[in-house]
Coordinates of C-alpha atoms in Angstrom, one line a residue:
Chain A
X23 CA 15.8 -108.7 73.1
X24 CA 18.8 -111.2 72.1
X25 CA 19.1 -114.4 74.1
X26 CA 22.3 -114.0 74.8
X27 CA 23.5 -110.1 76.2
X28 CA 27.1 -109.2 76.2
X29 CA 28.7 -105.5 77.4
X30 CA 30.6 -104.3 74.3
X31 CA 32.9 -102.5 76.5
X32 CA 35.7 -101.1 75.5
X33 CA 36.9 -102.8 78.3
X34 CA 40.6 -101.4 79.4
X35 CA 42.8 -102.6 82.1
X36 CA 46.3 -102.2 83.1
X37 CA 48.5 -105.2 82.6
X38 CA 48.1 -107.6 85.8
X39 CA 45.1 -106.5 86.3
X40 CA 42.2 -108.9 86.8
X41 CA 39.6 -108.8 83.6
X42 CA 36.2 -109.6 84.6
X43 CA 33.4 -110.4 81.8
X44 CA 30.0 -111.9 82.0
X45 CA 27.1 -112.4 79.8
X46 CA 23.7 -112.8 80.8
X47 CA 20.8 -115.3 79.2
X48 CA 17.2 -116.4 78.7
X49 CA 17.3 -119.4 77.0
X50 CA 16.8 -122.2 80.2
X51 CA 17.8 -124.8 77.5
X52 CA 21.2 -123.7 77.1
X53 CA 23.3 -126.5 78.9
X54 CA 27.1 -126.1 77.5
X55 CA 28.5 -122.9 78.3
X56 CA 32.1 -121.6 76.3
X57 CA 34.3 -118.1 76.1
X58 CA 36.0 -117.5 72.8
X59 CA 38.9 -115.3 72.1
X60 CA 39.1 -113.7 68.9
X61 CA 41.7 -111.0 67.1
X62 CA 41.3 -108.6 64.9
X63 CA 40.7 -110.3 61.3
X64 CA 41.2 -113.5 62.7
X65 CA 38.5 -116.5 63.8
X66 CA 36.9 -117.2 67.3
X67 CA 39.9 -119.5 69.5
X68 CA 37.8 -121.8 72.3
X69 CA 39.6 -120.9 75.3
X70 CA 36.8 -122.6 77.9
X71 CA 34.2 -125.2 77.8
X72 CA 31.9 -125.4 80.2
X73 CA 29.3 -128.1 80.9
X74 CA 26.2 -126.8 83.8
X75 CA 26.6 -124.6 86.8
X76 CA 29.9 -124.6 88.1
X77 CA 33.8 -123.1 88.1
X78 CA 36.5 -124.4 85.6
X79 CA 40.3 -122.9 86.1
X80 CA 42.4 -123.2 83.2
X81 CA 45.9 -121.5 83.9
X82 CA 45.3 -117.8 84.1
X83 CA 41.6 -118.4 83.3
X84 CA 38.3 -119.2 85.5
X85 CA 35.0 -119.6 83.8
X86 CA 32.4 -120.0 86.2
X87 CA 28.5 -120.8 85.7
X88 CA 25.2 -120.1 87.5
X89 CA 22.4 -121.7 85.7
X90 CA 19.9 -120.5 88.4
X91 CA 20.6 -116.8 87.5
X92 CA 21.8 -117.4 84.3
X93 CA 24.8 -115.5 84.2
X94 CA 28.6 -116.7 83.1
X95 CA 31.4 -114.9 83.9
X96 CA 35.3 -115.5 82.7
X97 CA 38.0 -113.8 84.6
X98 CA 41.4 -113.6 83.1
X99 CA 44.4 -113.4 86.0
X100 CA 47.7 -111.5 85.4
X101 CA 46.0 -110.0 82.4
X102 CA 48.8 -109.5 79.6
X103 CA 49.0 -107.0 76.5
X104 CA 48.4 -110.1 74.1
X105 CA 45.2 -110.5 76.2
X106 CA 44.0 -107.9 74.0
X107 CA 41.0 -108.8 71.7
X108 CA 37.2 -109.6 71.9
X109 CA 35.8 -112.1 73.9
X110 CA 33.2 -113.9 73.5
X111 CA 30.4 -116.0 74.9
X112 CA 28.5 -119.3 73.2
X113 CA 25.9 -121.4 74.1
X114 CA 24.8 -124.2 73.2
X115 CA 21.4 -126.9 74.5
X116 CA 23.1 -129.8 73.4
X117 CA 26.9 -131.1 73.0
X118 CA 28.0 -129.9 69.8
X119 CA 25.1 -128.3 68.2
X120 CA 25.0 -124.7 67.0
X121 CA 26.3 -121.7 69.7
X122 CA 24.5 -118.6 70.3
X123 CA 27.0 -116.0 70.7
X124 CA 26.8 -112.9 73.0
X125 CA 28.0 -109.8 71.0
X126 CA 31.6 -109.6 72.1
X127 CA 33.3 -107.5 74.9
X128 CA 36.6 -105.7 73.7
X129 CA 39.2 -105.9 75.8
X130 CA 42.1 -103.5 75.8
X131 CA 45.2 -104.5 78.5
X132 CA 47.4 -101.7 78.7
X133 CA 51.6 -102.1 79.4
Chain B
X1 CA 45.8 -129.2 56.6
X2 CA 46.4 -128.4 60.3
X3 CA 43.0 -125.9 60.9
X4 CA 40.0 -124.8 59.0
X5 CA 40.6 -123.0 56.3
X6 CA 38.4 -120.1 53.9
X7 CA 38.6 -118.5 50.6
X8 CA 38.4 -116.5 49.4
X9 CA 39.7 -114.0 52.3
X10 CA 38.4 -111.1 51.3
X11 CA 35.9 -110.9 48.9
X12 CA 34.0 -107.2 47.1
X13 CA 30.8 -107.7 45.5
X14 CA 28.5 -105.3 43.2
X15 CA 25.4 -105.5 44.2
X16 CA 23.2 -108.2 42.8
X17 CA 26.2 -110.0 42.1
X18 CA 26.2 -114.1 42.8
X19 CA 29.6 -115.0 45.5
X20 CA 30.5 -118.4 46.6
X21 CA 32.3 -118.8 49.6
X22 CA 34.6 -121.9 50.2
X23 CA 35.6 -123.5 53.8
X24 CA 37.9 -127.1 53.5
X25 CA 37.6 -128.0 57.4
X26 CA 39.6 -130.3 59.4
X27 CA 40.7 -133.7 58.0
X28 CA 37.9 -136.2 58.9
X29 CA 35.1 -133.7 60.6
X30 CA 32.1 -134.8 60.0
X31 CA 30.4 -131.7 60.9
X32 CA 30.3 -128.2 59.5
X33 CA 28.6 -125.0 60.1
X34 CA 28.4 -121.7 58.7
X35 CA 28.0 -118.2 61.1
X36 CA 27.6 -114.9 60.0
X37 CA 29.1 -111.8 61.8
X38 CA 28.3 -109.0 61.3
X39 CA 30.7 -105.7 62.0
X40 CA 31.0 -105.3 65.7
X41 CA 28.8 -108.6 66.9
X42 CA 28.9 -111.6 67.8
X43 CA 28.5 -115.0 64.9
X44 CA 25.1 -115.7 64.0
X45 CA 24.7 -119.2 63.1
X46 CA 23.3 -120.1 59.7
X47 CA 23.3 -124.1 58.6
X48 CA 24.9 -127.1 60.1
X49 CA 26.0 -130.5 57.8
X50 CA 26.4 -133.4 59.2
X51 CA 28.7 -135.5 56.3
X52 CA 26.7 -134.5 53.1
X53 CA 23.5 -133.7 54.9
X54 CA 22.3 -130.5 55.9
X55 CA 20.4 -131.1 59.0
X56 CA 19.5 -127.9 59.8
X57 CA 19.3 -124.4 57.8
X58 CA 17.2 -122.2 60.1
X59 CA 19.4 -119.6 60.7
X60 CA 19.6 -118.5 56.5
X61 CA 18.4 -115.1 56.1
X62 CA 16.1 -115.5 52.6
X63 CA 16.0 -117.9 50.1
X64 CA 18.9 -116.2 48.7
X65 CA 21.2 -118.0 50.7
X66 CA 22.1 -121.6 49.8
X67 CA 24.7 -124.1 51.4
X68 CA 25.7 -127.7 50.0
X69 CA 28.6 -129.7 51.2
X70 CA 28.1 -132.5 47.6
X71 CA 31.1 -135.0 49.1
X72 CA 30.6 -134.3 53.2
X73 CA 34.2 -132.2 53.1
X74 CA 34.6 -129.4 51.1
X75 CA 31.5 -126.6 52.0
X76 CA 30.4 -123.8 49.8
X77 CA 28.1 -121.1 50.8
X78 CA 26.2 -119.3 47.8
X79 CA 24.5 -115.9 47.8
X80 CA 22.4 -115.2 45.1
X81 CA 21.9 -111.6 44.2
X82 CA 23.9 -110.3 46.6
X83 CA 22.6 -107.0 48.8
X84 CA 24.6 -104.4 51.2
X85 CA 23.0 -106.3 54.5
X86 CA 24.9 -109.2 53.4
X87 CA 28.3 -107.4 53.7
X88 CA 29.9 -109.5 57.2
X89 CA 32.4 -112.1 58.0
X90 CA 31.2 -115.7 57.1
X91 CA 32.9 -118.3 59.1
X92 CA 33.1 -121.6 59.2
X93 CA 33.4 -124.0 61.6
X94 CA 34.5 -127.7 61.9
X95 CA 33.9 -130.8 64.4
X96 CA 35.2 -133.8 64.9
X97 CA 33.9 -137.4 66.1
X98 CA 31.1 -138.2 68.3
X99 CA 32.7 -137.3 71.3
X100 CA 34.7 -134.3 70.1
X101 CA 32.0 -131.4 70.8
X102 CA 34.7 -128.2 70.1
X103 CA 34.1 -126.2 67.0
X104 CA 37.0 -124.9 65.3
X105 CA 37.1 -122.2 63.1
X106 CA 38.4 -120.7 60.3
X107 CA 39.8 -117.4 60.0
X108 CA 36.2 -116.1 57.7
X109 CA 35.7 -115.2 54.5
X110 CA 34.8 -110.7 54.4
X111 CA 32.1 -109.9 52.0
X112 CA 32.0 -106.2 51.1
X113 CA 28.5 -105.6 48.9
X114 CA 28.6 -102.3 47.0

């Protein structure tokens, strides 16, 4: 079992609609929590950074955190084509050190 | 330059073959790390430098593999003898000052293995 667990998805939604994506994880060490976006061909693009349990609202984005249950979820608000991509989740037990990725949701928002 | 940046892009190896894979990170990052990912998951990490020193190379699949960063900015990632379970993405991944704890990456280098 991977220590961090991801949906694959496809995941489609209409545009506007809300995206909701979560990973799970077993690692209790894991202490900085982060959602990358990544395109086809292209790197992984930090869109949240996370430190412990808690919620963090960038824009259209909320990341929120429950270490007891250790589960993270992102939701994405007003969800646009260029949404469109695979997101995914890292982990990290220290500041800066190396991330354990989930494996990626695909996420299809349809005009 | 402005990002992280890899070559070459796309690379096609026989098998057996020896590749080197190149990643120039961010003006001034002091440190570097290499992921692998393969088709349809998530980046597996695979060695971290911090300057010139390689602090931690657990995540290299065999002896094969080798890393050096000889100047503490310019990275190259050998594979020796290449096989068709190598065939992924290999990105790389900069970070900048103490207090800067955001890895950036580069858009990866894709390593087909005949």
């Amino acid at each position: 079992q991977k220590e961090v667990e991801q949906d694959p998805g496809p995941l489609s939604v209409p545009e506007g609609a809300i995206v909701s994506l979560n990973c799970t994880y077993s690692n209790s060490a894991f202490q900085y929590f982060m959602w990358y976006r990544q395109y086809s061909r292209k790197g992984p693009e930090l869109l949240m950074y996370t430190y412990s349990s808690g919620n963090k609202e960038d824009g259209r984005f909320t990341a929120q955190v429950d270490k007891s249950s250790k589960y993270i979820s992102l939701f994405i608000r007003d969800s646009q084509p260029s949404d469109s991509a695979t997101y995914l989740c890292a982990m990290s037990a220290a500041a800066g050190n190396k991330l354990t990725f989930g494996g990626g949701t695909r996420v299809l928002v349809k005009p | 330059g402005a990002g992280v940046s890899q070559s070459p892009r796309y690379k096609v190896a026989k098998r057996g073959q020896d590749v080197a894979l190149r990643c120039d990170p961010i003006s001034g990052h002091v440190s570097l790390f290499w992921y692998q990912q393969a088709l349809g998951q998530g980046p597996e990490f695979l060695t971290y430098f911090q300057n010139e020193a390689q602090l931690d190379k657990s995540g290299l699949p065999s002896d094969r593999f080798f890393a050096e960063r000889p100047e503490g900015s310019v990275s190259t990632l050998k594979i020796q003898r290449t096989q068709q379970e190598d065939s992924a993405v290999y990105l790389c991944a900069s970070r900048g000052g103490q207090h800067t704890d955001t890895q950036y990456f580069g858009p990866g280098t894709r390593l087909t293995v005949l």
